[in-house]
Each structure stands twice: as C-alpha cells, then as structure tokens.
XYZ file of C-alpha atoms in Angstrom:
712
model
C -25.602 -2.653 -35.156
C -22.796 -4.544 -33.419
C -21.493 -8.047 -33.874
C -20.607 -10.078 -30.843
C -19.629 -13.740 -30.549
C -20.992 -14.554 -33.995
C -24.393 -12.922 -33.464
C -25.867 -9.606 -34.516
C -27.579 -7.284 -32.084
C -30.248 -4.916 -33.259
C -31.184 -3.266 -29.959
C -28.318 -1.053 -28.932
C -28.972 1.998 -26.783
C -26.250 4.617 -26.825
C -25.875 8.243 -25.848
C -23.890 10.655 -23.711
C -24.001 10.011 -19.987
C -25.793 12.495 -17.740
C -23.541 14.463 -15.360
C -24.303 15.614 -11.819
C -21.729 17.498 -9.703
C -20.926 15.760 -6.395
C -18.495 15.962 -3.494
C -16.581 19.084 -4.521
C -15.801 21.314 -7.463
C -14.579 19.348 -10.477
C -16.035 15.976 -9.422
C -18.925 14.551 -11.461
C -21.119 11.513 -11.318
C -22.323 10.208 -14.688
C -25.280 7.868 -15.231
C -26.929 6.524 -18.358
C -30.335 7.835 -17.272
C -32.153 9.426 -14.361
C -33.769 6.058 -13.719
C -30.356 4.417 -13.488
C -29.220 7.067 -11.039
C -32.242 6.459 -8.831
C -31.870 2.670 -8.913
C -28.102 2.282 -8.537
C -26.907 0.041 -5.716
C -25.071 1.706 -2.808
C -21.393 2.571 -3.172
C -18.919 0.332 -1.370
C -15.906 2.372 -2.447
C -16.885 5.798 -1.097
C -16.019 6.392 2.551
C -19.385 8.126 2.895
C -21.705 6.635 0.240
C -24.118 9.541 0.618
C -21.506 11.816 -0.975
C -21.802 9.856 -4.217
C -25.585 10.094 -4.196
C -25.972 13.725 -3.133
C -25.638 16.455 -5.789
C -23.947 19.686 -4.810
C -25.310 23.025 -5.932
C -22.221 25.161 -5.464
C -20.442 23.872 -8.565
C -20.659 26.157 -11.593
C -18.226 24.114 -13.684
C -19.335 21.830 -16.502
C -17.476 18.553 -17.090
C -14.567 18.860 -19.514
C -15.027 15.311 -20.793
C -18.397 13.605 -21.031
C -18.399 9.816 -21.418
C -20.637 8.060 -23.902
C -22.264 4.702 -23.277
C -23.814 1.708 -24.965
C -26.157 -0.781 -23.333
C -25.718 -4.180 -24.948
C -26.963 -7.518 -23.580
C -27.083 -6.296 -19.964
C -23.628 -4.772 -20.296
C -22.874 -1.082 -19.871
C -20.022 0.007 -22.117
C -18.558 3.386 -21.273
C -16.166 5.233 -23.541
C -14.075 8.357 -22.834
C -12.021 9.995 -25.575
C -9.108 12.059 -24.295
C -6.600 14.301 -26.129
C -3.585 12.785 -27.928
C -0.580 12.278 -25.684
C -2.588 11.106 -22.669
C -0.840 8.536 -20.461
C -2.737 6.020 -18.332
C -1.862 4.790 -14.829
C -3.581 3.286 -11.812
C -5.938 0.326 -12.416
C -4.883 -0.943 -8.982
C -2.844 -4.068 -8.434
C -1.599 -4.954 -11.905
C 1.482 -6.613 -13.341
C 3.545 -5.313 -16.234
C 4.872 -1.850 -16.901
C 4.066 1.417 -15.163
C 2.270 3.125 -18.074
C -0.951 1.213 -18.756
C -1.705 2.209 -22.362
C -2.123 -0.938 -24.450
C -3.280 -3.020 -21.485
C -6.606 -4.638 -20.623
C -7.430 -5.292 -16.971
C -10.265 -7.399 -15.563
C -11.271 -6.502 -12.020
C -11.941 -9.882 -10.443
C -10.068 -10.735 -7.242
C -8.039 -13.838 -8.055
C -5.438 -15.980 -6.328
C -2.898 -15.325 -9.087
C -0.138 -17.560 -7.713
C 3.051 -16.985 -9.721
C 1.479 -14.384 -12.031
C 3.399 -12.776 -14.879
C 3.200 -9.508 -16.798
C 0.373 -10.831 -18.986
C -1.914 -11.722 -16.065
C -5.065 -9.591 -16.288
C -6.581 -10.209 -12.814
C -4.702 -10.224 -9.524
C -5.719 -10.238 -5.875
C -7.351 -6.809 -5.781
C -9.814 -4.856 -7.900
C -9.585 -1.145 -8.579
C -11.812 0.005 -11.455
C -9.891 3.270 -11.514
C -7.794 5.006 -14.166
C -5.507 7.988 -13.653
C -5.155 9.785 -16.981
C -2.279 12.274 -17.267
C -2.751 14.684 -20.162
C 0.071 15.956 -22.333
C 0.096 19.331 -20.526
C 0.594 17.656 -17.125
C -2.986 18.044 -15.965
C -4.783 14.893 -14.899
C -8.198 13.252 -14.774
C -9.338 10.394 -12.557
C -12.030 7.931 -13.658
C -13.780 5.519 -11.262
C -16.313 2.933 -12.404
C -18.211 2.591 -9.142
C -19.183 -1.044 -9.487
C -18.189 -4.058 -7.424
C -18.856 -6.491 -10.265
C -16.452 -7.974 -12.755
C -15.269 -5.080 -14.859
C -13.152 -4.894 -18.002
C -10.930 -1.835 -18.347
C -9.732 -1.626 -21.923
C -6.831 0.794 -22.492
C -5.666 -0.847 -25.719
C -6.426 2.250 -27.789
C -4.291 5.319 -27.188
C -5.970 8.159 -25.291
C -9.161 6.133 -24.940
C -10.734 4.550 -21.872
C -13.330 1.840 -22.384
C -15.009 0.213 -19.394
C -17.431 -2.695 -19.625
C -19.426 -4.117 -16.682
C -22.932 -5.396 -15.943
C -25.534 -2.635 -15.815
C -25.987 -0.288 -14.283
C -23.187 1.602 -12.605
C -22.219 5.251 -12.242
C -18.957 6.650 -13.530
C -17.199 9.206 -11.318
C -14.671 11.631 -12.786
C -12.211 13.735 -10.790
C -10.912 16.765 -12.690
C -9.111 17.531 -14.884
C -7.057 19.138 -12.142
C -3.689 20.849 -12.397
C -1.630 17.808 -11.409
C -1.924 14.056 -10.781
C -1.419 14.758 -7.088
C -4.472 17.042 -7.055
C -6.560 14.255 -8.584
C -5.384 11.721 -6.003
C -6.154 14.061 -3.117
C -9.671 14.603 -4.462
C -10.074 10.850 -5.001
C -8.963 10.216 -1.406
C -11.526 12.664 -0.079
C -14.105 10.397 -1.702
C -12.793 6.922 -0.844
C -10.798 7.693 2.304
C -7.114 7.969 3.106
C -4.763 5.306 4.415
C -4.944 4.527 8.144
C -2.186 6.142 10.185
C 0.182 3.209 10.772
C 1.944 2.487 14.031
C 5.512 3.572 13.492
C 6.940 0.124 14.245
C 5.161 -1.210 11.162
C 7.417 0.963 8.966
C 10.463 -1.050 9.989
C 11.616 -4.270 8.334
C 9.382 -7.365 8.577
C 10.670 -10.931 8.331
C 8.326 -13.755 7.298
C 8.265 -17.224 5.804
C 5.649 -19.819 4.910
C 6.327 -21.073 7.468
C 8.603 -20.812 10.457
C 7.702 -24.246 11.737
C 7.979 -23.720 15.488
C 8.199 -21.050 18.149
C 11.806 -22.161 18.690
C 12.631 -21.347 15.066
C 11.024 -17.918 15.465
C 13.248 -17.266 18.474
C 16.305 -18.298 16.450
C 15.372 -15.901 13.645
C 14.850 -13.018 16.073
C 18.097 -13.616 17.967
C 20.093 -13.855 14.724
C 18.873 -10.434 13.622
C 20.073 -8.939 16.878
C 23.378 -10.836 16.889
C 24.176 -9.787 13.340
C 22.954 -6.216 13.926
C 20.598 -6.276 10.956
C 17.671 -3.906 11.645
C 14.277 -5.583 12.024
C 11.043 -4.833 13.870
C 8.580 -7.621 13.090
C 8.494 -11.439 12.831
C 5.514 -13.076 11.111
C 3.704 -16.334 11.816
C 2.123 -17.994 8.781
C -0.666 -20.586 8.673
C 1.353 -23.461 10.159
C 1.207 -21.974 13.667
C -2.453 -23.075 13.705
C -3.854 -26.414 14.769
C -4.737 -27.969 11.399
C -5.272 -24.567 9.718
C -8.104 -23.786 12.146
C -8.348 -20.045 12.694
C -7.911 -18.705 16.238
C -6.076 -21.859 17.354
C -2.422 -22.683 18.044
C -0.594 -25.931 17.300
C -0.343 -27.797 20.598
C 3.274 -28.866 20.056
C 4.971 -26.341 17.803
C 3.272 -23.151 19.081
C 1.942 -24.335 22.416
C 2.479 -21.045 24.287
C 1.930 -18.043 22.030
C 1.976 -15.600 24.945
C 5.435 -16.802 25.951
C 6.663 -16.382 22.374
C 5.157 -12.903 22.193
C 6.831 -11.982 25.486
C 10.190 -13.178 24.164
C 9.775 -11.127 20.990
C 8.662 -8.031 22.897
C 11.590 -8.302 25.301
C 13.885 -8.286 22.281
C 12.083 -5.327 20.679
C 10.160 -7.269 18.055
C 6.478 -7.205 17.228
C 4.531 -10.328 16.233
C 2.131 -10.543 13.274
C -0.098 -13.622 12.936
C -2.097 -14.856 9.957
C -5.870 -15.369 9.753
C -7.958 -16.518 6.797
C -11.706 -16.747 6.086
C -11.727 -20.547 5.893
C -13.462 -22.038 8.929
C -13.212 -25.808 9.300
C -16.585 -27.495 8.715
C -16.195 -29.598 11.828
C -18.623 -30.108 14.665
C -16.809 -29.634 17.952
C -14.502 -26.917 16.625
C -15.540 -24.018 18.814
C -15.332 -21.375 16.084
C -17.463 -23.446 13.709
C -20.045 -24.179 16.379
C -20.199 -20.527 17.385
C -20.618 -19.321 13.796
C -23.293 -21.911 13.107
C -25.218 -20.853 16.198
C -25.049 -17.222 15.082
C -26.016 -18.142 11.486
C -23.213 -16.143 9.911
C -22.061 -18.422 7.053
C -22.365 -17.646 3.349
C -25.245 -19.662 1.943
C -26.158 -21.621 -1.148
C -29.186 -20.595 -3.198
C -31.096 -23.216 -1.204
C -30.366 -21.504 2.115
C -27.788 -24.009 3.417
C -24.244 -23.030 4.489
C -21.933 -23.129 1.481
C -19.181 -25.701 2.064
C -16.078 -25.506 -0.110
C -13.559 -28.341 0.254
C -14.472 -28.828 3.894
C -14.621 -25.137 4.818
C -17.383 -22.632 5.533
C -17.007 -18.873 5.193
C -18.237 -15.931 7.269
C -20.535 -13.609 5.352
C -18.733 -10.333 6.005
C -21.461 -8.453 4.119
C -23.639 -8.915 7.254
C -23.062 -6.723 10.302
C -23.787 -9.729 12.541
C -20.975 -11.713 10.901
C -18.544 -8.796 11.116
C -19.315 -8.339 14.815
C -18.915 -12.072 15.410
C -15.530 -12.097 13.676
C -14.393 -8.930 15.453
C -15.184 -10.482 18.832
C -12.954 -13.462 18.039
C -10.206 -11.139 16.801
C -10.470 -9.245 20.094
C -9.875 -12.462 22.053
C -7.106 -13.552 19.687
C -5.154 -10.327 20.247
C -4.856 -11.115 23.980
C -2.256 -13.760 23.063
C 0.300 -11.036 22.404
C -0.741 -10.419 18.812
C 0.574 -7.047 17.560
C -0.657 -7.249 13.984
C -2.814 -9.457 11.805
C -2.288 -10.691 8.278
C -5.404 -11.803 6.406
C -4.832 -14.093 3.457
C -6.768 -16.206 0.939
C -9.591 -13.671 1.176
C -10.312 -13.121 -2.533
C -11.930 -15.505 -1.439
C -9.983 -18.453 -2.808
C -12.056 -21.649 -2.916
C -11.206 -24.853 -4.806
C -8.309 -23.198 -6.653
C -10.704 -20.491 -7.938
C -13.534 -18.956 -5.921
C -17.188 -19.410 -5.033
C -19.853 -19.948 -7.702
C -21.707 -16.790 -8.691
C -24.931 -18.398 -7.447
C -23.800 -18.354 -3.815
C -25.854 -15.955 -1.685
C -24.716 -13.125 0.595
C -27.297 -11.653 2.942
C -25.768 -8.202 2.902
C -26.680 -5.159 4.947
C -29.063 -2.751 3.188
C -26.344 -0.095 2.978
C -24.211 -2.574 0.984
C -26.943 -3.618 -1.418
C -28.845 -6.209 0.605
C -29.197 -9.825 -0.448
C -27.137 -10.443 -3.596
C -25.350 -13.269 -5.332
C -21.605 -13.686 -5.109
C -20.871 -11.801 -8.330
C -21.908 -8.581 -6.583
C -19.885 -9.059 -3.390
C -16.890 -11.074 -4.630
C -14.552 -8.114 -5.158
C -15.346 -6.517 -1.786
C -15.250 -9.677 0.338
C -11.593 -9.159 1.245
C -12.108 -5.496 2.095
C -15.075 -6.274 4.352
C -13.032 -8.952 6.108
C -10.265 -6.369 6.582
C -12.754 -3.921 8.042
C -14.061 -6.511 10.506
C -10.523 -7.506 11.552
C -9.539 -3.855 11.979
C -12.575 -3.271 14.189
C -11.726 -6.362 16.246
C -8.222 -5.069 16.889
C -9.621 -1.735 18.017
C -12.006 -3.548 20.362
C -8.987 -5.310 21.872
C -7.154 -2.055 22.509
C -8.559 1.260 21.341
C -5.403 3.057 22.436
C -3.279 1.328 19.793
C -3.353 1.747 16.029
C -4.168 -1.574 14.365
C -1.693 -2.935 11.853
C -3.093 -5.278 9.245
C -2.032 -6.657 5.904
C -4.606 -7.936 3.421
C -4.077 -9.864 0.208
C -7.470 -9.138 -1.348
C -8.927 -5.673 -1.526
C -10.988 -3.071 -3.336
C -11.155 0.692 -3.629
C -11.213 1.848 0.008
C -9.215 -1.023 1.530
C -6.511 1.463 2.492
C -8.739 2.640 5.331
C -8.107 -0.651 7.130
C -5.022 -2.456 5.883
C -1.718 -2.387 4.063
C -1.201 -4.713 1.118
C 1.480 -6.461 -0.889
C 1.884 -7.695 -4.430
C 1.088 -11.335 -3.703
C 2.815 -14.556 -4.701
C 5.637 -13.197 -6.847
C 8.599 -15.170 -8.151
C 12.300 -15.100 -7.362
C 13.442 -13.792 -10.717
C 14.546 -10.567 -12.364
C 11.233 -10.045 -14.141
C 9.406 -9.849 -10.827
C 12.024 -7.532 -9.345
C 11.502 -5.216 -12.334
C 7.722 -5.407 -11.963
C 7.810 -4.678 -8.241
C 8.363 -0.943 -8.727
C 5.490 -0.257 -11.175
C 3.197 -2.533 -9.151
C 3.809 -0.614 -5.929
C 3.518 2.708 -7.764
C 0.225 1.860 -9.470
C -1.240 0.718 -6.154
C -0.284 4.128 -4.766
C -1.842 5.827 -7.789
C -5.050 3.896 -7.025
C -5.406 5.102 -3.436
C -3.405 2.237 -1.810
C -0.152 3.891 -0.654
C 0.925 1.312 1.945
C 2.294 -1.528 -0.180
C 5.407 -3.473 -1.067
C 6.548 -6.709 -2.662
C 7.926 -9.861 -1.053
C 11.639 -9.065 -1.075
C 13.615 -11.715 -2.918
C 10.468 -13.254 -4.392
C 8.058 -15.674 -2.734
C 8.187 -18.597 -5.187
C 11.550 -20.153 -6.018
C 15.101 -19.658 -4.867
C 16.741 -16.265 -5.141
C 20.451 -16.080 -5.802
C 22.662 -13.626 -3.949
C 22.790 -10.783 -6.484
C 19.051 -10.851 -7.094
C 18.313 -10.862 -3.376
C 20.643 -8.020 -2.460
C 19.415 -5.807 -5.302
C 15.840 -6.584 -4.320
C 16.602 -5.674 -0.710
C 18.075 -2.388 -1.904
C 14.825 -1.541 -3.706
C 12.452 -3.105 -1.177
C 14.024 -1.197 1.696
C 12.704 1.960 0.023
C 9.124 0.722 -0.486
C 6.359 1.918 1.861
C 5.909 -1.657 3.159
C 9.153 -3.589 3.635
C 8.935 -7.369 4.134
C 10.969 -10.417 3.227
C 8.844 -13.534 2.671
C 9.383 -16.915 1.010
C 7.534 -20.138 0.287
C 8.028 -23.377 2.210
C 10.373 -25.846 0.516
C 12.298 -22.941 -1.022
C 15.779 -22.071 0.159
C 16.076 -19.865 3.212
C 15.707 -16.187 2.315
C 16.794 -14.403 5.473
C 19.419 -11.678 4.869
C 22.252 -13.913 6.123
C 21.210 -16.962 4.086
C 23.367 -16.322 0.999
C 26.904 -15.038 1.507
C 28.783 -12.357 3.421
C 28.397 -9.759 0.678
C 24.634 -10.245 0.536
C 24.367 -10.039 4.302
C 26.318 -6.780 4.349
C 24.259 -5.243 1.514
C 21.054 -6.144 3.370
C 22.450 -4.586 6.544
C 23.332 -1.390 4.656
C 19.987 -1.241 2.852
C 18.001 -1.592 6.063
C 20.204 0.896 7.914
C 19.302 3.323 5.132
C 15.619 2.702 5.685
C 15.857 3.280 9.410
C 17.835 6.501 8.933
C 15.168 7.672 6.486
C 12.277 6.672 8.779
C 11.544 10.238 9.984
C 11.120 11.216 6.335
C 9.068 8.102 5.531
C 6.854 8.806 8.554
C 6.414 12.348 7.223
C 5.139 10.883 3.956
C 2.660 8.625 5.768
C 1.419 11.631 7.729
C 0.742 13.374 4.411
C -0.854 10.232 2.964
C -3.138 9.945 5.996
C -4.109 13.622 6.182
C -4.089 14.622 2.499
C -4.375 11.435 0.457
C -1.069 11.696 -1.402
C 0.890 8.519 -2.225
C 3.997 7.661 -0.229
C 5.899 6.521 -3.335
C 5.178 8.184 -6.675
C 6.443 7.757 -10.238
C 9.393 9.883 -11.262
C 7.205 11.887 -13.657
C 5.482 13.453 -10.622
C 8.565 15.684 -10.425
C 7.587 17.137 -13.819
C 4.247 15.855 -15.175
C 4.776 17.741 -18.441
C 7.975 15.844 -19.281
C 6.859 13.060 -21.620
C 10.306 11.486 -21.355
C 9.597 10.508 -17.731
C 6.154 8.983 -18.270
C 7.365 5.393 -18.769
C 10.318 5.478 -16.371
C 9.733 2.592 -13.982
C 13.130 1.720 -12.518
C 13.025 4.819 -10.338
C 10.502 6.472 -8.061
C 10.055 9.357 -5.666
C 9.682 9.379 -1.911
C 8.602 13.000 -1.708
C 11.658 15.009 -2.832
C 13.936 11.940 -2.675
C 14.521 10.197 -6.004
C 15.358 6.487 -5.754
C 17.106 5.147 -8.860
C 17.409 1.371 -8.753
C 19.085 -1.365 -10.756
C 16.530 -4.036 -11.582
C 18.578 -5.940 -14.130
C 21.179 -8.665 -13.647
C 23.912 -6.629 -15.279
C 27.189 -6.946 -13.424
C 27.933 -3.227 -13.492
C 25.453 -0.839 -11.973
C 26.294 2.278 -13.958
C 23.188 2.909 -16.030
C 22.638 6.392 -17.391
C 20.196 8.155 -15.087
C 17.527 10.290 -16.695
C 16.819 12.860 -14.011
C 13.892 15.282 -13.992
C 14.569 18.912 -14.833
C 16.004 21.047 -12.074
C 18.557 20.468 -9.339
C 19.006 16.882 -8.102
C 21.991 16.182 -5.859
C 23.044 12.610 -5.099
C 23.673 11.510 -1.533
C 24.243 8.366 0.483
C 25.101 7.356 4.030
C 28.731 6.480 3.338
C 27.311 3.131 2.266
C 27.956 2.999 -1.467
C 27.519 -0.416 -3.026
C 26.731 -1.146 -6.664
C 23.636 -3.119 -5.640
C 22.072 -0.281 -3.660
C 19.903 2.336 -5.407
C 21.257 5.794 -6.087
C 19.554 8.483 -4.011
C 19.013 12.111 -5.035
C 17.517 15.056 -3.176
C 15.600 17.680 -5.106
C 16.894 21.249 -4.895
C 14.746 23.334 -2.576
C 14.159 20.477 -0.140
C 14.952 19.614 3.458
C 14.386 16.101 4.813
C 14.902 14.788 8.374
C 17.107 11.799 9.151
C 17.619 9.690 12.277
C 20.683 8.008 13.744
C 21.047 4.349 12.728
C 19.148 1.924 14.940
C 18.160 -1.739 15.101
C 14.437 -1.179 15.631
C 11.953 1.656 15.850
C 11.683 1.308 19.629
C 15.355 2.286 20.055
C 14.709 5.795 18.757
C 14.075 8.509 21.345
C 12.783 12.026 20.880
C 15.962 13.350 22.497
C 18.137 11.742 19.807
C 20.099 14.001 17.488
C 18.158 15.149 14.448
C 19.851 15.508 11.089
C 18.501 17.778 8.360
C 19.664 17.061 4.827
C 19.437 20.227 2.746
C 19.594 20.877 -1.006
C 19.147 24.501 -2.091
C 17.206 25.493 -5.183
C 18.460 27.936 -7.802
C 17.343 30.814 -5.596
C 19.371 29.562 -2.651
C 16.329 28.450 -0.647
C 14.958 25.184 0.766
C 12.079 24.036 2.950
C 10.999 20.825 4.669
C 9.297 19.518 7.772
C 9.436 16.956 10.559
C 6.266 15.384 11.936
C 6.530 13.742 15.367
C 3.957 11.980 17.499
C 3.896 9.021 19.885
C 4.240 6.574 16.980
C 1.112 4.745 18.130
C -2.280 5.579 19.582
C -4.556 8.471 18.731
C -3.385 11.330 20.926
C -2.200 13.082 17.766
C -5.861 13.684 16.912
C -6.070 15.840 20.045
C -3.065 17.925 19.053
C -0.426 15.853 20.840
C 2.263 16.076 18.189
C 4.950 18.430 16.951
C 5.074 19.533 13.331
C 8.130 21.661 12.607
C 8.760 23.481 9.340
C 12.409 24.286 8.649
C 13.658 26.783 6.078
C 17.109 27.451 4.690
C 18.299 30.562 2.876
C 21.614 31.551 1.321
C 22.709 35.168 1.774
C 26.234 36.497 1.267
C 27.871 33.049 1.359
C 26.072 32.088 4.590
C 23.257 29.556 4.709
C 20.870 30.111 7.612
C 18.642 27.245 8.761
C 15.825 28.007 11.164
C 12.340 27.052 12.251
C 9.711 29.003 10.333
C 6.627 27.614 12.083
C 5.432 24.890 14.410
C 2.151 23.135 15.030
C 0.885 20.850 17.796
C 0.964 20.913 21.591
C 4.180 18.950 22.129
C 7.173 20.838 23.453
C 10.419 20.546 21.561
C 12.876 18.270 23.369
C 16.388 19.428 24.070
C 18.400 17.810 21.325
C 21.219 18.563 18.958
C 20.657 19.417 15.317
C 23.076 18.405 12.595
C 22.604 20.211 9.284
C 24.176 18.639 6.210
C 24.159 20.878 3.152
C 24.562 19.087 -0.170
C 26.743 21.218 -2.440
C 27.223 18.872 -5.348
C 27.777 15.173 -5.817
C 30.245 14.016 -3.172
C 30.598 17.448 -1.573
C 28.842 18.604 1.592
C 29.104 21.205 4.324
C 27.739 20.581 7.781
C 27.211 22.297 11.091
C 25.877 21.429 14.532
C 23.477 23.398 16.671
C 20.451 23.071 18.924
C 17.107 22.137 17.432
C 14.826 25.171 17.423
C 17.718 27.630 17.274
C 19.299 29.216 14.215
C 22.124 27.244 12.635
C 24.443 28.793 10.081
C 26.801 27.302 7.536
C 29.381 29.528 5.905
C 30.668 28.700 2.456
C 34.471 28.572 2.341
C 36.102 31.549 0.683
C 38.337 30.983 -2.314
C 41.771 29.913 -1.140
C 40.782 30.064 2.522
C 39.073 28.130 5.250
C 35.465 28.325 6.264
C-alpha cells in the first residue's frame, strides 16, 4: 500500500520488467507486460523506430540490471538499483552541476527565461541517464516516452522514472566505457548532422540588430579590428510585425542585398523563424496554411488561436511539407542558416493546453492531445526546416539552431543553453550544461557568450569568451535593451582577449572538425567531461570547470577571482600544457595528452580564408613509450561529396628511437589527393619547452633531441 497526496491506494501492481534484446548485443527493451509491449505507441526518439520494436535473436547475453516497476493511478514508476559508487550524468539540457546525483528533472519543454540551478525543466527533454559505475563501466537508460516524465536521482545509485503509462525502458550496456554507451545510444537515436565547416567559426548575434545598416556596421568592425568571425545573425525584428517569412519594409527592405554584402565580406547570414503564424486574414502565410488545413486544433476541431497566433501541426506530414516549401522559398533571399525559436512551443507565457489536438501521422502515434506531442514539437519543426533547406539546395549541408528539442534532435539542428544570465553563476553552469547535452546525444551545443540577460562586465565577458571559444557551438548573443556585447564593446583588454580566444579557436578548427567527423560517424561527443580520460578515477567525476576536446584538456577559470592560478587536478598520465604564444590569465589552460597528435591551422579571420594548400601544423605529445598517433580529416567543408569518398583522412604516427622522433603517415583513406603543402611538427617536451621541424606533408619528418652540452 502506498500513500499519495493524502490518500491511500490499495491497487498497486508491481514486478520486474520483461526484457527483450534489440538493436545490438547489450541493448534491451523492458516492458511491464507483453500486452504493454504490443500496445506501446511508436518511438519518436529512435532514428528507425522499427529497431525498438524488433527483437534480435543473436544476443545470448542476459541483462545485468533488470528494472522493477509499479503501476499507480495511470503512472508507471520504474526503479533501477545500481552498485554503490555509481555517478549519474546526462538528463539532457539541465542546469546545475555536472554530476546529477541528488537532482530531480522533469522533462517538459519550457521557456525557462533566466533559469537558475534549481530549475527542473528547460527548453529540451531528454529522458536519458548515463550511469557510470565505480569500475568505469557505464550503463545508459532511456525512458522512451514523449510525455511529461520525472527523473528522480535524489537517492544515490538509484534511478527512478515516473511517467504516464505505458512506456518501454531501453538500457544500453553496461559497456566498458561511457563512450561505448554513447556510441551504442547514437546507433539507436542517430548521430549529429555533419555541419558545414563555416558553422564552426564564431557567430555574432543580438536581439536585435535593428537594421540592415547596423548589421553591415557589425560585420565591417569585425574585419577592421581583425577579430575572427564567420556568421552574423538576424533576430525576430527583421520581420514585418513578427510575421514569419517576411522582411520589415524599412529596416530590412532588401535582404538579398544584405546577404550579398555579407557574402562579399566572407560572412554567412542566419535568420530566425518561429512557429507563431499571425492569425490575420490577408497575410499570405496564414491564408496558405488555412487553405491547406495545417493548424493545430482545439478539441472542437477549430484552429487553436493563442494570443493572436496559430501554429502549424508539425506532427502531420502535410504541415511539414507546407512549412518546408516556405523555407525553400525563404532561403532564396540569401539565407545561409536558420534559427528556430519559441518552439517549445511557448504560448501565453507557458504553452498550449493539454486538451489541444494534434492530428499526427500514424508512425508518430496518430491523433493525440498536446501532452503526447508537446516535447517533440520543436524537434519536428526542426526536421521540417531541415528538409526545407535541403529542398532549396541539396548540394549544401543545412545549418540550423533550435531552442526546443528531444532525443534525436541532433539529426537536424544544433542547440544552445537558452536565455542565460550575465553573471558568474551562469558562466560556471555553461560547462556542465554543454557537457550533459553531449552526454545525451546532443554534441553540437554552446551557451550565449557573455550571458543573454543583463549586462556583462569586462572580466566576466573575456573569461566567458575564453571558455565559449572552446565549445562546439560558439556564439555571442544578448538581449535588447542590454548593453552592447560585441567583443570591442568593453575595453581594450577585453577586445584583445576576445581576439586571442577566437584566434585559438580558428587555429584549432582542423582538430574541432575532426571531432565533428567522429561525432557524425561514430556518435561520440565533441566535448566530454574530464573523467572520460580515466573513468575509474572517482576524483574526476565532479570536475566541471574543465573538459576534453578529444585529447585536448581545457581548464577554465569560471570564478571572478582576480588571479587565475587555481590548482589543476589533471587525469593520470602525461599531460603537457601548450598555448599559441597567447597567454592571458583570462584564457583557459590547454593540455595535450601524451600519445596524441592533433592538427592545427594558421590563424585566419574566417573559415573561407583557409586553403588546402596552407601549411599544416601537427602538435605532438609522446606517451611513456615514446609514441603518439592522431589524424586529420579533410573534405570540402560543405556538401555531400564526402559520402562518395571525396575526402582525405590521414593518420599520422610519431615514434622516438635513439633520440630521434620520426613522424610519418601510417595510413590514408578517401579519394582526394594530398596537396603539396608544408608540414610543421611541434613536439611538446615539457611545459614551455618544444622542438620543431619543417617538412613536406606525406613525407617523413624527423626531430632530433639535442645532445647534452651540444646542439641539435
């Protein structure tokens, strides 16, 4: 018997859940009964929903952990007991610290404007927990439900999930490492889209740049001040009265001319769309949508109108096609990327009533009330927008950013951490927020650098730029009526730190692009917690002011202390610090793991400046055996020719023998020929000490250690 809200229940059904192996070895689907399994609604998180519903017969492994369940008042309560010392991560877009033990999360997409570390629901929903066991092995747990879901991690080593019945639970592992779990998870829900390379540069935005003339001023100032930047963003005020697919007749009267100006100066243009369509006869988009009958409806069958707006029902294929056709036309204005906002969906400061009706496709669950489709509305809008961009030009990779999302959104769009604040708390939270998104299958994310709400001061902004320049998605953005937050808006020191931080990013772009290639092809995160370097080290489990970009450790200052000399707790092994002759106390410390080789590029102002014939630099740190390995992935930076083998993947190895380090190509892949270019090898010896040599890429390069008392 269980007490709840002052009442006593007498009918409680509880038992172990029933496992069925799916997808691949070590992955199990659990249901409360065979009847539940047969009647479960389709999966919206799996890339191929049939994989969730099709048992495999080749698995001879039983589940290590079997969840138990209780059915109480139309709620399914699932419980998983794990060994002592288990650490919890993931749970999607969440505020607070990196390690999630002690937290409760409610998956309900919410416009959480100005959230804090106690906020339980943000803009995205990921009913997913990554559990790292004390021995470094890991288990992934997905509650495959779109409905409001409570994930209770308040008890150590215990996962409790509560949601309306009935839903399957999917477990991945335990596997040997957290990375293995995430790769298996990605094979189920899909990997991140391969981004166009320009989208990995710096993005500058504001709500809002109030005219096309102001946008031109921003772009020209970046070039004049030689601060690297690739993208300028247009927020909602470019529209005519917030009407989607329109342009303000005075302030943005000629979007094609603006786009041409930006393109001529090596910038891309990203423009905002939202799901709010003005309920206004004569507005061409409204009239078109009404004719096609694509609006979300009330229970009475009439279009739902919220504060003067109607909303496309993206659960219907007809509505998605309608939207995609308008996106296709919109892109012809010189639109390079699209930002979709307010798509939780936000309505009347909250969202739609649960009673609102979506006439969904059968493969999504058919006709359902809003409580079923609320959490996936933003993802389905992202899918439709993505498809519209591909219709406009199928030879370019779409770039999109979405505020709302669900498990699987990474297939269509990048994301960011929403309306954060210009304070030190939000700078500190930015790292664990980006990391937990990555640990939930969303590797392409970042925070609004400097904070969106409020006025940053110089030290906060420059330290935030130092951290944000290392995030997978790198954008500065600020709210209207706040102070200007462009890199030059504070003082000369701040401007110079921003310039240095972004130069770092652009020099590291070949390495960052490598990491996106791995994220796209294997499902690994771009940025990972420091404990990924040694999952068995319990001392690293809560470390959230540092993170890894592959073998590069980024150690940041996220406090307002004047001196940036905190003691760094490094993982076991060899970690050698490096920089780009750009030391500043507000920039993160960088370390390269022994045994690693990473590629670097010459400094540039935008991605388009880089050429394949440019010099390549390899940064090398040997392991204790005197060896190192790394790779460089190269393709056109856009388009899909890489799928037909048009790329070059080079693996480099280094080996120390008799005081000589030899660096050579060990293997190549892809049909591209290697360009004739110089190769600069920089060998990290110890902190502040390097050896380097020049050669030709593809040929053997050697570095000789200096003899005692003599020259090299």
